[in-house]
Short mmCIF file of C-alpha atoms in Angstrom, two decimals:
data_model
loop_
_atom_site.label_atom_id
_atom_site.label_comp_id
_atom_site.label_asym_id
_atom_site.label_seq_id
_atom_site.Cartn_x
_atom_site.Cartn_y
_atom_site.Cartn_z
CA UNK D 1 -11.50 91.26 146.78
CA UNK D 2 -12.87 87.96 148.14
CA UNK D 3 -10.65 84.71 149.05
CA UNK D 4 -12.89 82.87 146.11
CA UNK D 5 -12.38 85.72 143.64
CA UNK D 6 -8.85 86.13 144.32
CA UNK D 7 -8.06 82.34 143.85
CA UNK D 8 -10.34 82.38 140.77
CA UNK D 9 -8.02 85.00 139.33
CA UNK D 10 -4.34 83.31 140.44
CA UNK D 11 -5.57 79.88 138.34
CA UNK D 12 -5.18 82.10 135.59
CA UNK D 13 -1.53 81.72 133.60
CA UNK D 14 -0.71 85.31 133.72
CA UNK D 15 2.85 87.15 133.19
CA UNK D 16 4.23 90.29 134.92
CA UNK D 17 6.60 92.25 133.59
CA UNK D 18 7.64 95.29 135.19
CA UNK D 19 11.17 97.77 135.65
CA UNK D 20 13.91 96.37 137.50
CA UNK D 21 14.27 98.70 140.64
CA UNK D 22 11.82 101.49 141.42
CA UNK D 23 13.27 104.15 144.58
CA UNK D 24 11.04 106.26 146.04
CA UNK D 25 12.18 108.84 148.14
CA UNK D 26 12.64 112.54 148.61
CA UNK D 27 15.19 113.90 146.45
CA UNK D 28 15.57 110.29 144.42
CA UNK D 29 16.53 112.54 141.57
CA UNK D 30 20.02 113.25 143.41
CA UNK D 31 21.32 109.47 142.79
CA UNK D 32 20.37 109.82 138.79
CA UNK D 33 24.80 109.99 138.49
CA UNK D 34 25.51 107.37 140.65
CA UNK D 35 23.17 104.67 139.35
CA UNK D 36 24.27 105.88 135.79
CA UNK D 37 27.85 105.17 136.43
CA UNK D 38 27.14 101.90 138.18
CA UNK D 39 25.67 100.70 135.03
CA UNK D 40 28.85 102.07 132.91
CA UNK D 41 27.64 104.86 131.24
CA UNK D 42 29.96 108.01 130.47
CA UNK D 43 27.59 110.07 127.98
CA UNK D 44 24.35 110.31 128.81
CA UNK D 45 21.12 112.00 127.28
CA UNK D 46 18.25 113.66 129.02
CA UNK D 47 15.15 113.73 127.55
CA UNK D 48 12.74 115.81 128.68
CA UNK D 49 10.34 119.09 127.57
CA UNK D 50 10.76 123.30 127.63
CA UNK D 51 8.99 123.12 130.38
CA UNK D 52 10.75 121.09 132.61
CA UNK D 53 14.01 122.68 131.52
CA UNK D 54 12.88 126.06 132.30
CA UNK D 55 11.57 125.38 135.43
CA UNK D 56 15.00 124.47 136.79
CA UNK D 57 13.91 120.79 137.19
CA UNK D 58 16.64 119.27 135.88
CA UNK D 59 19.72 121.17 137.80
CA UNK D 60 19.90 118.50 140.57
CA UNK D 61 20.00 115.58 138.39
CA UNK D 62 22.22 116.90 135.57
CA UNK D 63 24.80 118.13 138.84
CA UNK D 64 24.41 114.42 139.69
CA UNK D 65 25.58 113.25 136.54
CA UNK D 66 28.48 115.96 136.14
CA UNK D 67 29.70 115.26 139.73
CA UNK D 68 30.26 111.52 138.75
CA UNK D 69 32.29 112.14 135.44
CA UNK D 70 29.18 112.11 133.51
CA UNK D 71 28.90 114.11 130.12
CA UNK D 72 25.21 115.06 129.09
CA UNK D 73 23.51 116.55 126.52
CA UNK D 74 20.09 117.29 126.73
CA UNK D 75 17.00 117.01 124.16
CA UNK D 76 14.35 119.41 125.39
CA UNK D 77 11.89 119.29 122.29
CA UNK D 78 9.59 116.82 123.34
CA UNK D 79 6.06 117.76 122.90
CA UNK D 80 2.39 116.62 123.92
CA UNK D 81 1.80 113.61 121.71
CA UNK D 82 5.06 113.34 120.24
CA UNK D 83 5.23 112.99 116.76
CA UNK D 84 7.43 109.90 115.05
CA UNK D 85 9.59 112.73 113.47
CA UNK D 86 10.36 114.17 117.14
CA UNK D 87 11.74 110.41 117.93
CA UNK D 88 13.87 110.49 114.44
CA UNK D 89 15.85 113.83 115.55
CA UNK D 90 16.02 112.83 119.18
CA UNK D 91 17.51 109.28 117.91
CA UNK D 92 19.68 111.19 115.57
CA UNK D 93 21.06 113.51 118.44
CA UNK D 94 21.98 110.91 120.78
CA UNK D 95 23.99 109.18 117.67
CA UNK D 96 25.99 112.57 116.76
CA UNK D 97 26.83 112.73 120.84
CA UNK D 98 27.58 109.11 120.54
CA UNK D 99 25.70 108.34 124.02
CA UNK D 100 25.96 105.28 126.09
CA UNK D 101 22.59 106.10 128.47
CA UNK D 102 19.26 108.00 128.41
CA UNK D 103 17.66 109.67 130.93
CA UNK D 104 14.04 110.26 130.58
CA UNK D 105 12.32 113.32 132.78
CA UNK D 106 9.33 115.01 132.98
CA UNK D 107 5.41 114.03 132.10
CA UNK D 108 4.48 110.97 130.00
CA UNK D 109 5.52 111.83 126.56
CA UNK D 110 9.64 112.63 127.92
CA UNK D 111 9.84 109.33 129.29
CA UNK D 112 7.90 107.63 126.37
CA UNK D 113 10.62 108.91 123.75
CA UNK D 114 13.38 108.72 125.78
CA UNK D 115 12.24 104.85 126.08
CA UNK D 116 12.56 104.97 122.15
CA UNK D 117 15.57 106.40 122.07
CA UNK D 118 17.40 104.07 124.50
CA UNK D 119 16.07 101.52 121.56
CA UNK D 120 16.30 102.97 118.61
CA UNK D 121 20.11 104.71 118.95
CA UNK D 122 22.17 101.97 119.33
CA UNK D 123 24.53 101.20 115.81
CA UNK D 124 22.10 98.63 114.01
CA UNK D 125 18.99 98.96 115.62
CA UNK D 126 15.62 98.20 113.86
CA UNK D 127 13.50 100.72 112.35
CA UNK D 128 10.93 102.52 114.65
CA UNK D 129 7.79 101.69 111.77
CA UNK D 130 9.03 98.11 112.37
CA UNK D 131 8.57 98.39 116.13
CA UNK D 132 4.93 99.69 115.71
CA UNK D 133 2.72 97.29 117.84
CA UNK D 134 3.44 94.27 120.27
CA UNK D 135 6.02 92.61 121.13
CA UNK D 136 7.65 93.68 117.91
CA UNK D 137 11.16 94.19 118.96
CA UNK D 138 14.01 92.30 117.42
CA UNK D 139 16.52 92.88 119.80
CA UNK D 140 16.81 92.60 123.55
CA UNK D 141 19.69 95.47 123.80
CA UNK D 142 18.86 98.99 124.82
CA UNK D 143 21.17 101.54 126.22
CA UNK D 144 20.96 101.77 130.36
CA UNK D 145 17.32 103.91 131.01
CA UNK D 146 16.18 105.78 134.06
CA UNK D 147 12.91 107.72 134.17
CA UNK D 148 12.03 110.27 136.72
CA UNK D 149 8.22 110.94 136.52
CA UNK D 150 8.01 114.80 137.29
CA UNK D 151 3.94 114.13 137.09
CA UNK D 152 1.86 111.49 139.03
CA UNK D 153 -0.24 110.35 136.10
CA UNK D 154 1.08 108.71 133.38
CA UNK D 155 3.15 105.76 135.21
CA UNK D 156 5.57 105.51 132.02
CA UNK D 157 8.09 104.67 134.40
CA UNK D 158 7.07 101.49 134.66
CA UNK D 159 5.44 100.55 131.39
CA UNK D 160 6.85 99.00 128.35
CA UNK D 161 4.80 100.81 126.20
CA UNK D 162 5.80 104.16 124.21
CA UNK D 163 2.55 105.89 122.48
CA UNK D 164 3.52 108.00 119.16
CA UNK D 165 1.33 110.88 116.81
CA UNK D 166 1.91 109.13 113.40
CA UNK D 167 0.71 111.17 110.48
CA UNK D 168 -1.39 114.30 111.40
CA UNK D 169 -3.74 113.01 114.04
CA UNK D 170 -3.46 109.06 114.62
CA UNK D 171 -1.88 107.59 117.71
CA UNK D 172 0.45 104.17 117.52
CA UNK D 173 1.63 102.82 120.55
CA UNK D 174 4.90 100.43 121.04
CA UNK D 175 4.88 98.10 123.40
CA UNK D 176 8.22 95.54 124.17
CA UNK D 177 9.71 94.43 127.50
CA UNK D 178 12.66 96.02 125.99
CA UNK D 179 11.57 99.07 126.56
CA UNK D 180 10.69 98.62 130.20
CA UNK D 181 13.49 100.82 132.10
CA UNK D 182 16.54 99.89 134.50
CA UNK D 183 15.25 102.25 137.29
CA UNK D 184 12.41 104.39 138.51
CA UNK D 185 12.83 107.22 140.13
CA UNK D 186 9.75 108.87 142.47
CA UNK D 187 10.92 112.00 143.90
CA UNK D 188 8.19 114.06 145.06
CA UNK D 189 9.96 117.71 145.04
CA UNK D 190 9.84 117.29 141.59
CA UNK D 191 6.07 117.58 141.22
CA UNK D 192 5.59 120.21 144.20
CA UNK D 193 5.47 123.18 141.41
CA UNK D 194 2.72 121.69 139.17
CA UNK D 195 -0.11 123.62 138.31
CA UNK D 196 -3.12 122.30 140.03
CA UNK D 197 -5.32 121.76 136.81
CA UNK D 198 -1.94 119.70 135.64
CA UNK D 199 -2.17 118.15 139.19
CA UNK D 200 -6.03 116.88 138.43
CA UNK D 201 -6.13 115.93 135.37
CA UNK D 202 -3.01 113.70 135.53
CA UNK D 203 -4.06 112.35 139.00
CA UNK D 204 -7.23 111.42 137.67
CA UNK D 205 -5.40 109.60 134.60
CA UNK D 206 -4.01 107.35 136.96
CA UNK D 207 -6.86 106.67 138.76
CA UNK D 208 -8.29 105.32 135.06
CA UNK D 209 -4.89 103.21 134.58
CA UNK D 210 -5.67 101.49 138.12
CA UNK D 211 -9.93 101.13 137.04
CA UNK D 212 -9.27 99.65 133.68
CA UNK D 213 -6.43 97.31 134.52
CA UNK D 214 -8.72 95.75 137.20
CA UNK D 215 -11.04 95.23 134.31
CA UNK D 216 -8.95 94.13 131.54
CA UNK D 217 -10.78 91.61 130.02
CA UNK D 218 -7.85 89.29 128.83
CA UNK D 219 -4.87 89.52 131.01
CA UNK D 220 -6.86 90.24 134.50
CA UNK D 221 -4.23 88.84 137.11
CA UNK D 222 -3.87 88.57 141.05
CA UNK D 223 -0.55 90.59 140.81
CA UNK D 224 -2.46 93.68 138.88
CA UNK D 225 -5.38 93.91 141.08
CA UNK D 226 -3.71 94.25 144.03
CA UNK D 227 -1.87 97.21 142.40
CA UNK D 228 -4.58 98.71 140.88
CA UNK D 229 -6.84 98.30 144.63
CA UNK D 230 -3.74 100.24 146.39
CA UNK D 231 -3.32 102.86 143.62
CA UNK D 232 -7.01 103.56 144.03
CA UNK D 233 -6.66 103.83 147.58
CA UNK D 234 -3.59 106.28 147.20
CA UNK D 235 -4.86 108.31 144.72
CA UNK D 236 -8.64 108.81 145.63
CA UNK D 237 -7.51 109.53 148.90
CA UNK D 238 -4.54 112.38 148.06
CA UNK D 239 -5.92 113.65 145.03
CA UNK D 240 -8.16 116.43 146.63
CA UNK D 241 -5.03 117.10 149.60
CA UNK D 242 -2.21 117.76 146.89
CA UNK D 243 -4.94 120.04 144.95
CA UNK D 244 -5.54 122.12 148.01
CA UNK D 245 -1.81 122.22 149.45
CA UNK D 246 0.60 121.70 146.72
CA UNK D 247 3.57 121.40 149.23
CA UNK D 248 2.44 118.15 151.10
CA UNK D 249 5.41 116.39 150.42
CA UNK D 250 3.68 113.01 151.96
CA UNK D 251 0.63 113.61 149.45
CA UNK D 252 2.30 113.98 146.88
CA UNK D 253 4.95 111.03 147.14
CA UNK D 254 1.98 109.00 147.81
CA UNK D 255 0.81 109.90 144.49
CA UNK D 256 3.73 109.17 142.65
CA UNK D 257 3.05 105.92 144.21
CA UNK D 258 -0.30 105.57 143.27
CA UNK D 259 0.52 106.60 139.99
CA UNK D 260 3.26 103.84 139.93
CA UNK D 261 1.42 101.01 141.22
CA UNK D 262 -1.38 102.13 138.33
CA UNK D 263 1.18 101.84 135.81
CA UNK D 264 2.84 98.35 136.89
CA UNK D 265 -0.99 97.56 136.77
CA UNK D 266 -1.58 98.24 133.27
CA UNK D 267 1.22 97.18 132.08
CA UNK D 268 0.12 94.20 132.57
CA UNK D 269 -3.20 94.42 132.13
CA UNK D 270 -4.21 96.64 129.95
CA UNK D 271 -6.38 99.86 129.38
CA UNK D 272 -9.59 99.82 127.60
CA UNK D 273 -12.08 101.61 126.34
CA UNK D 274 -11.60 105.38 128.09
CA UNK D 275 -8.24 105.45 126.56
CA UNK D 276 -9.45 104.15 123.02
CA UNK D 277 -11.78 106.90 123.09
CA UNK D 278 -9.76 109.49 124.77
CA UNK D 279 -6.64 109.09 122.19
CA UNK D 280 -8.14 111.12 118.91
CA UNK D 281 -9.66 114.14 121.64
CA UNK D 282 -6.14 114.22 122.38
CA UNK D 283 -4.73 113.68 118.58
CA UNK D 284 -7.25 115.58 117.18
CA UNK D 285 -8.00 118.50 119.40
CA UNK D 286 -4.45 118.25 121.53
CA UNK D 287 -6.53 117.92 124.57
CA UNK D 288 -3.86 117.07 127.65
CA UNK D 289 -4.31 112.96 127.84
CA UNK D 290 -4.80 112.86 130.93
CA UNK D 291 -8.10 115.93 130.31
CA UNK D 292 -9.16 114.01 127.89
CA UNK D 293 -9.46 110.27 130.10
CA UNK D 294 -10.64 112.09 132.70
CA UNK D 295 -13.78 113.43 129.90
CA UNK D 296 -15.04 110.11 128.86
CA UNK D 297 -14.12 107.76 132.10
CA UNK D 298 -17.88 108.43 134.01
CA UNK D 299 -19.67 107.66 130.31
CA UNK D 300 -17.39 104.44 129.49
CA UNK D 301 -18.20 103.37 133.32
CA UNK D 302 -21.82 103.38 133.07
CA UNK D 303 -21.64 102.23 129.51
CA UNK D 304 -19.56 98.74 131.27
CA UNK D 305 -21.32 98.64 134.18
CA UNK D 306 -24.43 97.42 132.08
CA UNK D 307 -22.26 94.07 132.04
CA UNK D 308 -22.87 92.10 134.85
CA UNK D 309 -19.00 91.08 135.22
CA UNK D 310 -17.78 94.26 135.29
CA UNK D 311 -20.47 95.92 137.67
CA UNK D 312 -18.98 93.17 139.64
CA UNK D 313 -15.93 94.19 140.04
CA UNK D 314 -16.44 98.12 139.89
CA UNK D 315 -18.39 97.20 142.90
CA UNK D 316 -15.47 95.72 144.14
CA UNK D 317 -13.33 98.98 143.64
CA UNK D 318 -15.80 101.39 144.98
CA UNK D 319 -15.38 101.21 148.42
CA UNK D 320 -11.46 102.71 147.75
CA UNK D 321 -12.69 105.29 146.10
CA UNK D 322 -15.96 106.55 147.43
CA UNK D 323 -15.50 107.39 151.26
CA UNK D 324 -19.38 106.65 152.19
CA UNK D 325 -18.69 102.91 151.40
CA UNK D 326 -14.80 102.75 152.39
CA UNK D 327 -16.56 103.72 155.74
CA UNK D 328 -18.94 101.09 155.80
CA UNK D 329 -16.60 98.49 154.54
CA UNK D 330 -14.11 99.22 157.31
CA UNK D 331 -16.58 98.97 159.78
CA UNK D 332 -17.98 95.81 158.55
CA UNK D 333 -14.70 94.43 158.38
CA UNK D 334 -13.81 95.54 162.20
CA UNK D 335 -16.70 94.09 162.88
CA UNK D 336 -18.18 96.93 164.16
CA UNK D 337 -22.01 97.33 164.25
CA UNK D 338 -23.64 99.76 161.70
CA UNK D 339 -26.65 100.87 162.71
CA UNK D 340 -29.04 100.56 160.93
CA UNK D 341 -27.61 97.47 159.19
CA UNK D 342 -27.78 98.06 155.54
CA UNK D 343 -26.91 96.35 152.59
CA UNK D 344 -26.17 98.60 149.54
CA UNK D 345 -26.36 96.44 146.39
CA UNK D 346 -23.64 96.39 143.67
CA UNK D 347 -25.55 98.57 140.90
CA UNK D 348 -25.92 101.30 143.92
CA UNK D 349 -22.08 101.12 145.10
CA UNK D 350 -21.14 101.43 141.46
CA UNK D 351 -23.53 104.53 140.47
CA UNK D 352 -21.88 106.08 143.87
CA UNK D 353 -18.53 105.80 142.68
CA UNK D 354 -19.49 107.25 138.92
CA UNK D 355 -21.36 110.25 141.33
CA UNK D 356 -18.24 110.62 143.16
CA UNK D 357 -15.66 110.56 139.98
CA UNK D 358 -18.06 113.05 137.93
CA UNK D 359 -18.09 115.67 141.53
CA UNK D 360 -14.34 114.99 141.75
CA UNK D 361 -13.79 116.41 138.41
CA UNK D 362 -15.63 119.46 139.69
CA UNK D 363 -14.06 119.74 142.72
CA UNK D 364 -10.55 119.90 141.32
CA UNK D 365 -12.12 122.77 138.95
CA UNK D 366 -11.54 120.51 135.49
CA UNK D 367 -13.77 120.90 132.31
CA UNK D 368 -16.19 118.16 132.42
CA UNK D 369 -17.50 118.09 129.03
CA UNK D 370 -16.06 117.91 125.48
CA UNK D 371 -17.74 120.99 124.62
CA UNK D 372 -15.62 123.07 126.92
CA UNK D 373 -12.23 121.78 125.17
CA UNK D 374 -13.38 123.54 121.81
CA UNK D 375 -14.92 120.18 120.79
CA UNK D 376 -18.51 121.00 118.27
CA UNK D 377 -21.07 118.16 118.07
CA UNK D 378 -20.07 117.73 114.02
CA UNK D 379 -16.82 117.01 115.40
CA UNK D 380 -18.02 113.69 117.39
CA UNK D 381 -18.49 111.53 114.14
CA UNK D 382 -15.41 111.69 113.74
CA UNK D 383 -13.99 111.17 116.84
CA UNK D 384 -16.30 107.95 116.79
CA UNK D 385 -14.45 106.66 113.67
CA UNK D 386 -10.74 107.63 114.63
CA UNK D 387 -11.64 105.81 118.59
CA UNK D 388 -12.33 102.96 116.37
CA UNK D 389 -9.03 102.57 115.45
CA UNK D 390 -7.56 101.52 118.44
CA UNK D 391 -7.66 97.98 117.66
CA UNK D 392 -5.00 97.41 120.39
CA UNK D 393 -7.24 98.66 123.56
CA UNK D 394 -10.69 98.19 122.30
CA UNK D 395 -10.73 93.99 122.77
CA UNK D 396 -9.42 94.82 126.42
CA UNK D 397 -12.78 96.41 127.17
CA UNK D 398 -15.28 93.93 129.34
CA UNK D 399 -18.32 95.37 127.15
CA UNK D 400 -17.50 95.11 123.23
CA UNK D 401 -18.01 99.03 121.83
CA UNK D 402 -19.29 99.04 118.75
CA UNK D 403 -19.25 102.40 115.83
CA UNK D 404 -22.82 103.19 117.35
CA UNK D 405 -21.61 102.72 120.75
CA UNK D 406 -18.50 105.27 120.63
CA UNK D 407 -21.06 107.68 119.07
CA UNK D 408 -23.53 107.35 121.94
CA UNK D 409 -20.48 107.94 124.54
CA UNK D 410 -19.02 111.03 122.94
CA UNK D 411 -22.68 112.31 122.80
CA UNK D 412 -23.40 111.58 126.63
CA UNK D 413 -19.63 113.58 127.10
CA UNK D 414 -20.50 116.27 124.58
#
């Protein structure tokens, strides 16, 4: 992050949209009533999974709610890669309670359709196929939102963007500033009981948010760097702590943040390639999204890297992941004396960080190849053809991926 490249980036128009107020805090999930009832609402509806709900996640907030006057119904069908018929029965509950808020909680797919349903259930909102794609929305209302991320992974929390199974196995995503929420709330009890392959994989997901925002070949910004550089930072360096001791409160509220900072990232510039090709594992062979990212993210990396812009700025990156070279760039930047003076060029710095991400992976004790998710090798044709699809992420890449290109990556992850 040089002075030269920095001021390269700001002459750039660029616009940032992210959520309104973010609190981050132990036991954040407390104040879900009171910020509710500051923004008027009286019958509220939490979104969330079977999961959540039977892990006793919720009792705090929905106390927090009753002890303000609040009535609350709760939707606790949300699934992995929630279907658009999940969103109709969701939208059709919150009409029958006649609710005036939405509260999203839990992983990435809660807060995606409770983003929807905020939309969608108001009397005369648009249809949900007409909000397929970008910037699609038609109006600017939505009931009051708060989402409390119960996973530091997906950042939904502070993304406009809701992604959708449509059909059997194809993904759609939304993606409207209306649907960007009125708080965010990081409490890190919530994530303390997380299994710790749930831990990895989603940690790991971030980490890609934060990597492919930096590189997003149209909408690059000052503003989503620096996010992305101090997600990194976060996340590479309390990934392996919250892993090995689950109850390090400090860890894991500075993942939340890492997560967080990913996800403004993205938002605003956004993913790529890794999630184009991660969506139909997950569609197709209901693969955990953040598994799946985590699968093809070394292969897409050295596939990009063969661009000489984006070696560039992966070089850039992998001193905050990578502690080798954080070392040496701290000490070069203290102005301390390495000895022997070396000079490690950007193709090296780069095929250290892909090194480190592919050991991480290992470390955390998370499959590393498709063929340990029940994927075959006649299955990756397909996969080629359905990562083609996503028409939305694929132009975001810095290195265009053709058909023969997918096919080559899902080989090298096979």
């Amino acid at each position: 992050l040089t002075p030269s490249t920095m001021a390269a980036s700001a002459m750039k128009p660029f616009l940032f949209q992210t959520t309104r107020n973010i609190l981050s805090e132990i036991g954040a999930s407390r104040k879900i009533g009171e910020l509710m009832k500051k923004m008027g609402c009286k019958r509220v509806m939490i979104v969330t999974d079977k999961g959540i709900d039977n892990a006793g996640l919720l009792s705090e907030g929905i106390s927090s709610l009753h002890s303000c006057s609040i009535d609350t119904i709760t939707f606790k069908d949300v699934v992995n890669d929630p279907p658009e018929t999940l969103v109709a029965t969701a939208v059709d509950m919150a009409r029958s309670f006649e609710i005036d808020g939405v509260v999203g909680f839990g992983g990435g797919s809660p807060m995606d359709v409770a983003k929807l349903v905020a939309y969608l259930a108001p009397p005369k909102a648009q249809s949900l196929k007409s909000l397929y794609g970008v910037g699609n929305g038609t109006s600017s209302y939505r009931y009051p939102l708060v989402q409390v991320p119960t996973t530091a992974g997906t950042g939904s929390e502070v993304t406009p963007i809701s992604i959708l199974t449509t059909g059997e196995n194809e993904k759609k995503g939304v993606v409207d500033p209306v649907l960007l929420p009125d708080w965010a709330l990081l409490d890190p009890m919530l994530t303390v009981s997380l299994p710790r392959h749930v831990t990895a994989a989603t940690g790991i997901d971030a980490m890609v948010h934060a990597i492919e925002a930096y590189t997003s070949k149209p909408k690059k910004n000052p503003l989503s760097d620096a996010l992305a550089a101090l997600a990194l930072r976060l996340l590479a360096g309390n990934i392996v702590k919250v892993c090995d001791t689950p109850s390090d409160l400090s860890a894991r509220l500075a993942m939340l943040c890492g997560s967080c900072y990913a996800g403004m990232a993205f938002a605003n510039a956004p993913v790529a390639a890794v999630h184009a090709l991660a969506y139909p594992i997950g569609s197709h062979f209901h693969v955990p999204h953040g598994l799946s990212n985590s699968l093809m993210l070394p292969h897409v990396l050295r596939f990009n890297a063969q661009d000489e812009t984006a070696l560039k700025q992966y070089a850039e990156l992998a001193p905050m992941m990578t502690p080798s070279l954080a070392h040496a760039a701290a000490a070069t930047a203290s102005n301390e004396q390495l000895q022997p003076k070396t000079s490690i060029s950007d193709q090296k710095a780069v095929e250290m960080m892909i090194d480190w991400l592919e050991s991480l992976s290992s470390t955390l004790g998370i499959e590393t190849r498709l063929r340990e998710v029940g994927i075959s090798v006649d299955d990756l044709p397909l996969l080629a053809t359905e990562a083609m699809k996503q028409t939305r992420l694929l132009p975001n890449n810095p290195r265009e991926v053709t058909l023969a290109d997918a096919k080559k990556l899902y080989h090298a992850a096979y």
